[in-house]
Coordinates of C-alpha atoms and ligand atoms in Angstrom, one line a residue:
S1 CA 25.8 8.6 -17.7
D2 CA 23.8 8.2 -14.5
D3 CA 25.5 11.0 -12.8
H4 CA 23.3 13.2 -14.9
E5 CA 19.6 13.6 -14.8
S6 CA 19.6 13.2 -18.6
N7 CA 17.0 10.6 -19.2
P8 CA 14.1 8.8 -17.5
I9 CA 16.2 5.8 -16.5
S10 CA 19.0 7.8 -14.9
R11 CA 16.4 9.9 -13.1
F12 CA 14.6 6.8 -11.8
R13 CA 17.9 5.2 -10.7
N14 CA 19.0 8.3 -8.9
Y15 CA 15.7 8.3 -7.0
L16 CA 16.2 4.7 -6.1
R17 CA 19.6 5.4 -4.7
I18 CA 18.1 7.6 -2.0
N19 CA 17.6 5.3 1.0
T20 CA 14.1 5.9 2.3
A21 CA 13.8 2.5 4.0
H22 CA 12.5 2.4 7.6
P23 CA 13.5 3.0 10.3
T24 CA 15.5 6.0 9.1
P25 CA 14.1 7.1 5.8
N26 CA 15.9 10.1 4.2
Y27 CA 12.8 11.9 3.2
A28 CA 14.5 15.2 2.7
A29 CA 16.8 13.9 -0.1
A30 CA 13.8 12.2 -1.8
V31 CA 11.8 15.4 -1.7
N32 CA 14.8 17.4 -3.1
H33 CA 15.2 15.0 -6.0
L34 CA 11.5 15.2 -6.9
T35 CA 11.4 18.9 -6.5
A36 CA 14.4 19.4 -8.7
F37 CA 12.9 17.3 -11.5
A38 CA 9.5 18.9 -11.2
A39 CA 11.2 22.3 -11.6
T40 CA 12.2 21.4 -15.1
I41 CA 8.6 21.0 -16.2
P42 CA 6.9 24.2 -17.4
T43 CA 3.9 25.4 -15.3
V44 CA 4.3 22.7 -12.6
Q45 CA 4.5 24.1 -9.0
T46 CA 5.8 22.4 -5.9
Q47 CA 5.3 22.9 -2.2
T48 CA 6.4 21.0 0.9
L49 CA 4.0 20.6 3.7
Y50 CA 4.6 19.5 7.3
F51 CA 1.8 18.1 9.4
T52 CA 3.8 16.5 12.2
T53 CA 7.6 17.0 12.5
R54 CA 10.1 18.5 10.1
D55 CA 11.5 15.1 9.3
K56 CA 8.2 14.0 7.8
P57 CA 7.6 16.2 4.7
L58 CA 4.8 15.8 2.3
L59 CA 5.6 17.0 -1.2
L60 CA 2.6 18.4 -3.2
I61 CA 3.0 19.0 -6.9
T62 CA 0.4 21.1 -8.8
W63 CA -0.1 21.1 -12.5
P64 CA -2.8 23.8 -12.9
G65 CA -5.8 23.1 -15.1
S66 CA -7.5 25.6 -17.3
N67 CA -10.8 25.2 -15.4
P68 CA -10.0 25.2 -11.7
T69 CA -13.7 25.1 -10.8
L70 CA -13.8 21.4 -11.8
P71 CA -12.8 18.8 -9.1
A72 CA -9.1 17.9 -9.5
I73 CA -7.2 14.6 -10.0
L74 CA -4.8 13.4 -7.4
L75 CA -1.9 10.9 -8.0
N76 CA -0.3 9.5 -5.0
S77 CA 3.0 7.8 -4.2
H78 CA 4.7 7.1 -0.9
L79 CA 8.3 8.2 -0.3
D80 CA 9.2 5.4 2.1
S81 CA 10.2 1.8 1.7
V82 CA 10.4 -1.3 3.9
P83 CA 13.8 -2.3 5.2
V84 CA 16.3 -4.6 3.4
E85 CA 18.6 -7.5 4.4
P86 CA 21.4 -6.4 2.0
S87 CA 23.4 -9.6 2.4
K88 CA 20.5 -11.6 0.8
W89 CA 20.5 -9.4 -2.3
L90 CA 22.4 -10.1 -5.6
H91 CA 23.2 -6.4 -5.7
D92 CA 23.4 -3.5 -3.3
P93 CA 19.7 -2.6 -2.8
F94 CA 20.5 1.2 -3.0
A95 CA 22.8 1.1 -6.0
A96 CA 20.1 0.6 -8.6
H97 CA 22.2 -1.8 -10.5
V98 CA 21.0 -2.5 -14.1
S99 CA 21.6 -6.1 -15.4
D100 CA 22.4 -6.8 -19.0
D101 CA 18.7 -7.6 -19.7
G102 CA 17.6 -4.3 -18.2
K103 CA 16.5 -5.2 -14.7
I104 CA 16.9 -2.3 -12.3
Y105 CA 17.5 -3.8 -8.9
A106 CA 16.6 -1.6 -5.9
R107 CA 14.4 -1.4 -2.8
G108 CA 11.4 0.6 -3.9
A109 CA 11.8 -0.3 -7.6
Q110 CA 8.2 -1.7 -7.6
D111 CA 7.0 -0.4 -4.2
D112 CA 6.5 2.4 -5.2
K113 CA 9.2 4.7 -6.5
C114 CA 8.5 3.7 -10.0
I115 CA 5.1 5.3 -10.1
G116 CA 6.4 8.4 -8.3
M117 CA 8.8 9.1 -11.1
Q118 CA 6.5 7.9 -13.9
Y119 CA 3.8 10.4 -12.9
L120 CA 6.3 13.3 -13.4
E121 CA 7.8 11.8 -16.6
A122 CA 4.3 11.5 -18.1
I123 CA 3.4 15.1 -17.2
K124 CA 6.7 16.3 -18.6
S125 CA 6.1 14.5 -21.9
L126 CA 2.5 15.8 -22.2
K127 CA 3.6 19.3 -21.5
V128 CA 6.9 19.5 -23.4
N129 CA 6.3 17.2 -26.3
L130 CA 2.6 17.9 -26.8
D131 CA 2.1 21.3 -25.2
Y132 CA -1.0 19.8 -23.5
T133 CA -2.7 21.8 -20.8
P134 CA -5.1 19.9 -18.5
L135 CA -8.7 21.1 -18.0
R136 CA -8.7 19.8 -14.4
T137 CA -5.8 20.5 -12.1
V138 CA -3.6 17.5 -11.6
Y139 CA -1.9 17.1 -8.2
I140 CA 0.8 14.6 -7.1
S141 CA 1.3 13.9 -3.5
Y142 CA 4.5 12.3 -2.2
V143 CA 3.8 11.1 1.3
P144 CA 5.9 9.7 4.2
D145 CA 5.2 6.7 6.4
E146 CA 2.9 4.6 4.3
E147 CA 4.7 1.4 5.3
I148 CA 4.2 2.1 9.0
G149 CA 0.5 2.9 8.7
G150 CA 0.4 6.3 7.0
F151 CA -1.1 8.0 10.1
D152 CA 1.5 10.8 10.0
G153 CA 1.4 11.0 6.2
W154 CA -1.7 10.8 4.1
G155 CA -3.7 10.2 7.2
K156 CA -2.9 13.8 8.5
F157 CA -3.1 15.2 5.0
V158 CA -6.7 14.2 4.3
E159 CA -7.8 15.9 7.5
S160 CA -6.0 19.2 6.7
R161 CA -7.4 22.5 5.4
E162 CA -4.8 22.3 2.6
F163 CA -6.3 19.0 1.4
K164 CA -9.9 20.3 1.5
E165 CA -9.0 23.3 -0.6
L166 CA -7.8 21.0 -3.4
D167 CA -11.3 19.7 -4.1
I168 CA -10.2 16.2 -5.3
G169 CA -12.7 14.3 -7.4
F170 CA -10.6 11.2 -8.2
V171 CA -7.5 9.5 -6.9
L172 CA -4.9 7.1 -8.3
D173 CA -2.7 5.3 -5.8
E174 CA -0.2 2.4 -6.0
G175 CA -1.2 -1.1 -7.1
Q176 CA 0.9 -4.3 -7.6
A177 CA 2.8 -6.0 -10.4
S178 CA 1.0 -8.4 -12.7
I179 CA 2.7 -11.7 -13.8
T180 CA 0.5 -11.8 -16.9
D181 CA 0.1 -9.6 -19.9
E182 CA -2.8 -7.8 -18.2
F183 CA -2.5 -4.8 -15.9
R184 CA -4.1 -5.2 -12.5
V185 CA -6.3 -2.6 -10.9
F186 CA -7.6 -2.5 -7.3
Y187 CA -10.9 -1.1 -6.1
A188 CA -10.4 -1.8 -2.4
D189 CA -7.8 -2.7 0.2
R190 CA -8.0 -5.2 3.0
S191 CA -8.1 -3.7 6.5
P192 CA -5.3 -4.7 8.8
W193 CA -6.0 -5.8 12.4
N194 CA -3.0 -6.3 14.6
L195 CA -4.1 -9.0 17.0
V196 CA -2.2 -9.8 20.2
I197 CA -3.5 -12.7 22.3
R198 CA -2.2 -13.4 25.8
A199 CA -2.6 -16.5 27.9
N200 CA -2.2 -16.8 31.7
G201 CA -1.8 -20.1 33.4
I202 CA -0.5 -22.1 36.2
P203 CA 3.3 -22.0 36.4
G204 CA 5.2 -25.1 37.3
H205 CA 8.3 -27.3 37.1
G206 CA 9.3 -28.2 33.5
S207 CA 9.0 -31.8 34.3
K208 CA 5.4 -31.7 35.4
M209 CA 2.3 -32.6 33.3
Y210 CA -0.7 -30.7 34.4
D211 CA -3.7 -28.9 32.9
N212 CA -4.0 -25.1 32.3
S213 CA -0.4 -23.9 31.8
A214 CA -0.2 -20.6 30.0
M215 CA 1.6 -22.3 27.1
E216 CA -1.0 -25.0 26.7
N217 CA -3.7 -22.4 26.7
L218 CA -2.0 -20.3 24.1
M219 CA -1.2 -23.4 21.9
K220 CA -4.9 -24.4 22.0
S221 CA -5.8 -21.0 20.6
V222 CA -3.1 -21.2 18.0
E223 CA -4.5 -24.5 16.8
V224 CA -8.0 -23.0 16.5
M225 CA -6.6 -20.0 14.6
M226 CA -4.5 -22.2 12.2
K227 CA -7.6 -24.2 11.5
F228 CA -9.5 -21.0 10.5
R229 CA -6.5 -20.0 8.4
E230 CA -6.5 -23.4 6.7
N231 CA -10.2 -23.1 5.9
Q232 CA -9.7 -19.6 4.4
F233 CA -6.7 -20.7 2.4
D234 CA -8.5 -23.8 1.1
L235 CA -11.1 -21.6 -0.4
V236 CA -8.3 -19.8 -2.3
K237 CA -6.6 -23.1 -3.3
A238 CA -9.9 -24.5 -4.6
G239 CA -10.4 -21.4 -6.7
R240 CA -13.5 -20.3 -4.8
A241 CA -12.0 -17.0 -3.8
M242 CA -9.0 -14.8 -4.5
N243 CA -6.3 -14.4 -1.9
S244 CA -7.5 -10.9 -1.1
E245 CA -11.2 -12.0 -0.8
V246 CA -10.7 -14.1 2.3
I247 CA -9.6 -13.2 5.8
S248 CA -5.9 -13.9 6.3
V249 CA -4.4 -14.7 9.7
N250 CA -0.6 -15.0 10.0
P251 CA 1.5 -15.4 13.2
V252 CA 4.2 -12.8 13.4
F253 CA 5.6 -13.1 16.9
F254 CA 5.6 -15.3 19.9
K255 CA 6.8 -14.0 23.3
A256 CA 7.3 -16.6 26.0
G257 CA 9.7 -18.2 28.3
T258 CA 11.7 -17.4 31.5
P259 CA 15.0 -15.7 30.5
S260 CA 18.3 -17.0 31.8
P261 CA 21.8 -15.7 31.0
S262 CA 22.2 -18.4 28.3
G263 CA 18.7 -18.1 26.7
F264 CA 15.7 -19.5 28.6
L265 CA 15.3 -21.6 31.6
M266 CA 14.2 -25.0 30.3
N267 CA 12.7 -26.3 33.6
M268 CA 10.1 -23.5 34.0
Q269 CA 6.7 -23.5 32.5
P270 CA 5.8 -19.7 32.3
S271 CA 2.7 -18.2 33.8
E272 CA 2.3 -15.6 31.0
V273 CA 2.7 -15.9 27.2
E274 CA 1.7 -13.9 24.2
A275 CA 1.5 -14.1 20.4
G276 CA 0.9 -11.5 17.7
F277 CA -1.0 -12.0 14.4
D278 CA -1.4 -10.0 11.2
V279 CA -5.1 -10.3 10.4
R280 CA -6.5 -8.7 7.1
L281 CA -10.2 -8.4 6.4
P282 CA -11.7 -7.7 3.0
P283 CA -14.2 -4.9 3.0
T284 CA -17.0 -7.5 2.7
A285 CA -16.1 -9.1 6.0
D286 CA -18.3 -8.7 9.0
P287 CA -16.2 -7.1 11.7
D288 CA -18.6 -8.0 14.5
L289 CA -18.6 -11.6 13.6
M290 CA -14.8 -11.5 13.6
R291 CA -14.7 -9.8 17.0
R292 CA -17.0 -12.5 18.4
R293 CA -14.8 -15.2 17.0
I294 CA -11.8 -13.7 18.6
E295 CA -13.6 -13.3 21.9
E296 CA -15.2 -16.7 22.0
E297 CA -12.8 -19.0 20.2
W298 CA -9.3 -17.4 19.8
A299 CA -8.9 -15.8 23.2
P300 CA -11.7 -17.0 25.4
E301 CA -11.7 -15.7 28.9
W302 CA -12.6 -19.2 30.2
R303 CA -9.2 -20.4 28.9
N304 CA -7.5 -17.6 30.9
M305 CA -6.9 -15.5 27.8
T306 CA -7.1 -11.8 27.0
Y307 CA -6.6 -10.1 23.7
E308 CA -6.0 -6.7 22.0
I309 CA -7.1 -5.7 18.5
T310 CA -5.5 -2.7 17.0
E311 CA -7.5 -1.7 13.9
K312 CA -5.1 -0.1 11.4
G313 CA -7.8 0.8 9.0
P314 CA -11.6 1.2 8.7
L315 CA -13.9 -1.3 7.0
R316 CA -16.6 1.3 6.3
D317 CA -16.5 4.9 4.9
N318 CA -17.9 7.9 6.7
M319 CA -21.4 7.1 5.3
G320 CA -21.2 3.5 6.6
R321 CA -20.6 1.9 3.2
P322 CA -18.0 -0.8 2.6
L323 CA -14.7 0.9 1.6
M324 CA -14.9 0.1 -2.1
T325 CA -14.7 2.2 -5.3
A326 CA -17.3 1.3 -7.9
T327 CA -15.9 -0.4 -11.1
N328 CA -19.0 -0.1 -13.2
D329 CA -20.8 2.5 -15.2
S330 CA -22.0 4.3 -12.1
N331 CA -18.5 5.6 -11.7
P332 CA -17.6 7.8 -14.7
W333 CA -13.9 7.8 -13.6
W334 CA -13.8 4.1 -13.9
S335 CA -15.0 4.3 -17.5
I336 CA -12.4 6.9 -18.3
F337 CA -9.6 5.0 -16.7
K338 CA -10.6 1.8 -18.5
Q339 CA -10.8 3.6 -21.9
A340 CA -7.4 5.2 -21.3
I341 CA -5.8 1.8 -20.7
A342 CA -7.3 0.5 -23.9
A343 CA -6.2 3.6 -25.8
S344 CA -2.6 3.0 -24.6
G345 CA -2.8 -0.5 -26.1
G346 CA -3.0 -2.2 -22.7
K347 CA -5.3 -4.9 -21.4
L348 CA -6.8 -4.8 -17.9
A349 CA -7.5 -7.8 -15.7
K350 CA -10.7 -8.1 -13.7
P351 CA -10.6 -5.5 -10.9
E352 CA -9.4 -6.9 -7.6
I353 CA -9.2 -6.2 -3.9
L354 CA -5.6 -5.5 -2.9
P355 CA -4.3 -8.3 -0.6
S356 CA -2.4 -5.8 1.5
T357 CA -3.2 -2.2 2.5
T358 CA -2.3 1.2 1.2
D359 CA -3.0 4.9 2.0
A360 CA -6.0 4.6 -0.5
R361 CA -8.1 3.7 2.5
F362 CA -7.9 7.3 3.8
M363 CA -9.4 8.6 0.5
R364 CA -12.1 5.9 0.2
Q365 CA -13.1 6.7 3.8
L366 CA -14.0 10.2 2.6
G367 CA -16.0 8.7 -0.2
I368 CA -13.5 9.8 -2.9
P369 CA -13.3 7.3 -5.7
T370 CA -9.8 5.8 -5.6
L371 CA -8.1 3.1 -7.7
G372 CA -4.9 1.3 -7.0
F373 CA -2.7 0.9 -10.1
S374 CA 1.0 0.4 -10.9
P375 CA 1.6 -0.2 -14.6
M376 CA 3.8 -3.3 -14.3
K377 CA 2.9 -6.4 -16.4
N378 CA 4.8 -9.5 -17.2
T379 CA 6.7 -8.8 -13.9
P380 CA 7.1 -11.0 -10.8
I381 CA 5.5 -9.5 -7.7
L382 CA 8.5 -8.5 -5.6
L383 CA 7.2 -5.9 -3.2
H384 CA 8.9 -6.3 0.3
D385 CA 11.0 -9.2 -1.2
H386 CA 14.8 -9.5 -1.7
N387 CA 16.0 -8.5 -5.1
E388 CA 13.1 -6.3 -5.9
Y389 CA 13.6 -5.1 -9.5
L390 CA 11.7 -3.6 -12.4
K391 CA 12.7 -3.9 -16.1
D392 CA 13.6 -0.7 -18.0
T393 CA 11.2 -1.6 -20.8
V394 CA 8.3 -2.1 -18.3
Y395 CA 9.2 1.3 -16.7
F396 CA 9.1 3.1 -20.1
E397 CA 5.8 1.5 -21.0
G398 CA 4.4 2.6 -17.7
I399 CA 5.2 6.2 -18.6
K400 CA 3.3 5.9 -21.8
V401 CA 0.3 4.4 -20.0
Y402 CA 0.2 7.3 -17.5
E403 CA 0.4 9.7 -20.4
H404 CA -2.9 8.3 -21.7
I405 CA -4.5 8.0 -18.2
I406 CA -3.5 11.5 -17.0
R407 CA -4.6 13.1 -20.3
S408 CA -7.9 11.4 -20.3
L409 CA -8.7 12.0 -16.6
S410 CA -7.6 15.6 -16.7
S411 CA -9.5 16.5 -19.8
F412 CA -12.8 14.9 -18.6
D413 CA -15.3 17.8 -18.6
G414 CA -17.9 15.9 -16.6
A415 CA -20.6 17.2 -18.9
S416 CA -22.4 13.9 -19.0
I417 CA -22.5 13.4 -15.3
I418 CA -23.6 15.0 -12.1
E419 CA -20.7 15.0 -9.7
T420 CA -22.0 13.3 -6.5
R421 CA -19.5 13.4 -3.7
Ligands
ZN1 ZN1 4.9 -1.8 0.7
ZN2 ZN1 3.6 0.6 -1.4

């Protein structure tokens, strides 16, 4: 029964039942669950670190390697989830209901509680069933706050003394489901810019037609921006670029109007309005060109507009290179990863840029090779959606895939390469 931690599915379901959705994620319960399971695996150690407040723990799991002088492997998973609208789900999003055909419904089933448990299941299997000891030390980090930017989670971790002492050589972080028979792998993220544009203008009676109202100025910008969006999207629709290779611009809020007790005054044209946009740039984008475009076309001062860009992630690493991990023979980790997937019987799609953004950017910024990977194939992409689910068979297969990956990465002796980091 699921009351017991008796098998991988019940352990996964019990993890999913812990509500770690924002804005009130129960991180402590999640850390307890993972710590208790890790304690059942011989030689595995756990520690909980705090970089900000007590309610934002980071769980670090260590599986010691026999040669601690070699750079280590880090597997990452975030503890938090995005919120839910429970009434729009078929099942309670925190009940981890299993359908007759094995679909496990829960917030976090794909993003990304699956990988968090699969890492541990794979290590347990390698240790208990095969008595395998890694050459390189394997770490797993369970981090808070990824969904709200990661700044108090992995962001703080990578700057810490504790992190530097780990001497990490290669990182695996979350990816996305694949609807085909091939696993997807990601070598870069897009960088998010939160853009707010504001328009000022002449206020006036709702009945009056005149030039230069704040609303008119804002609407002109929105038209220009939507045209840009259409051009980018047309490239995707024409098959010239993947979704994640273009710059996306999506409106996420409009704030305007003169409030009245029953809503808004309809006969007032406001003097100030604003709108917010989620903008995502691939690592190949030119940020200066983008800033100029915003300055000159999207929020020109001559149209009485101002703007604010909050960059939620860098486009370049500390050496000034685009934030990308090499997926060719220059990166030995890539070859090992690729071979491990093949050895597991899996097929790999062409490496992609992730359309969204993960904590991986903090590692790539330090120049540490990092791949995004979640072993889910023949699975609809349901992250942040209603009725997020993962099939039990897909979950089990993922554990097997990680067994191959973790074994290959952690036994890589590096003899054939010079580690340049
Ligand atoms: Zn997410
Ligand atoms: Zn995620």
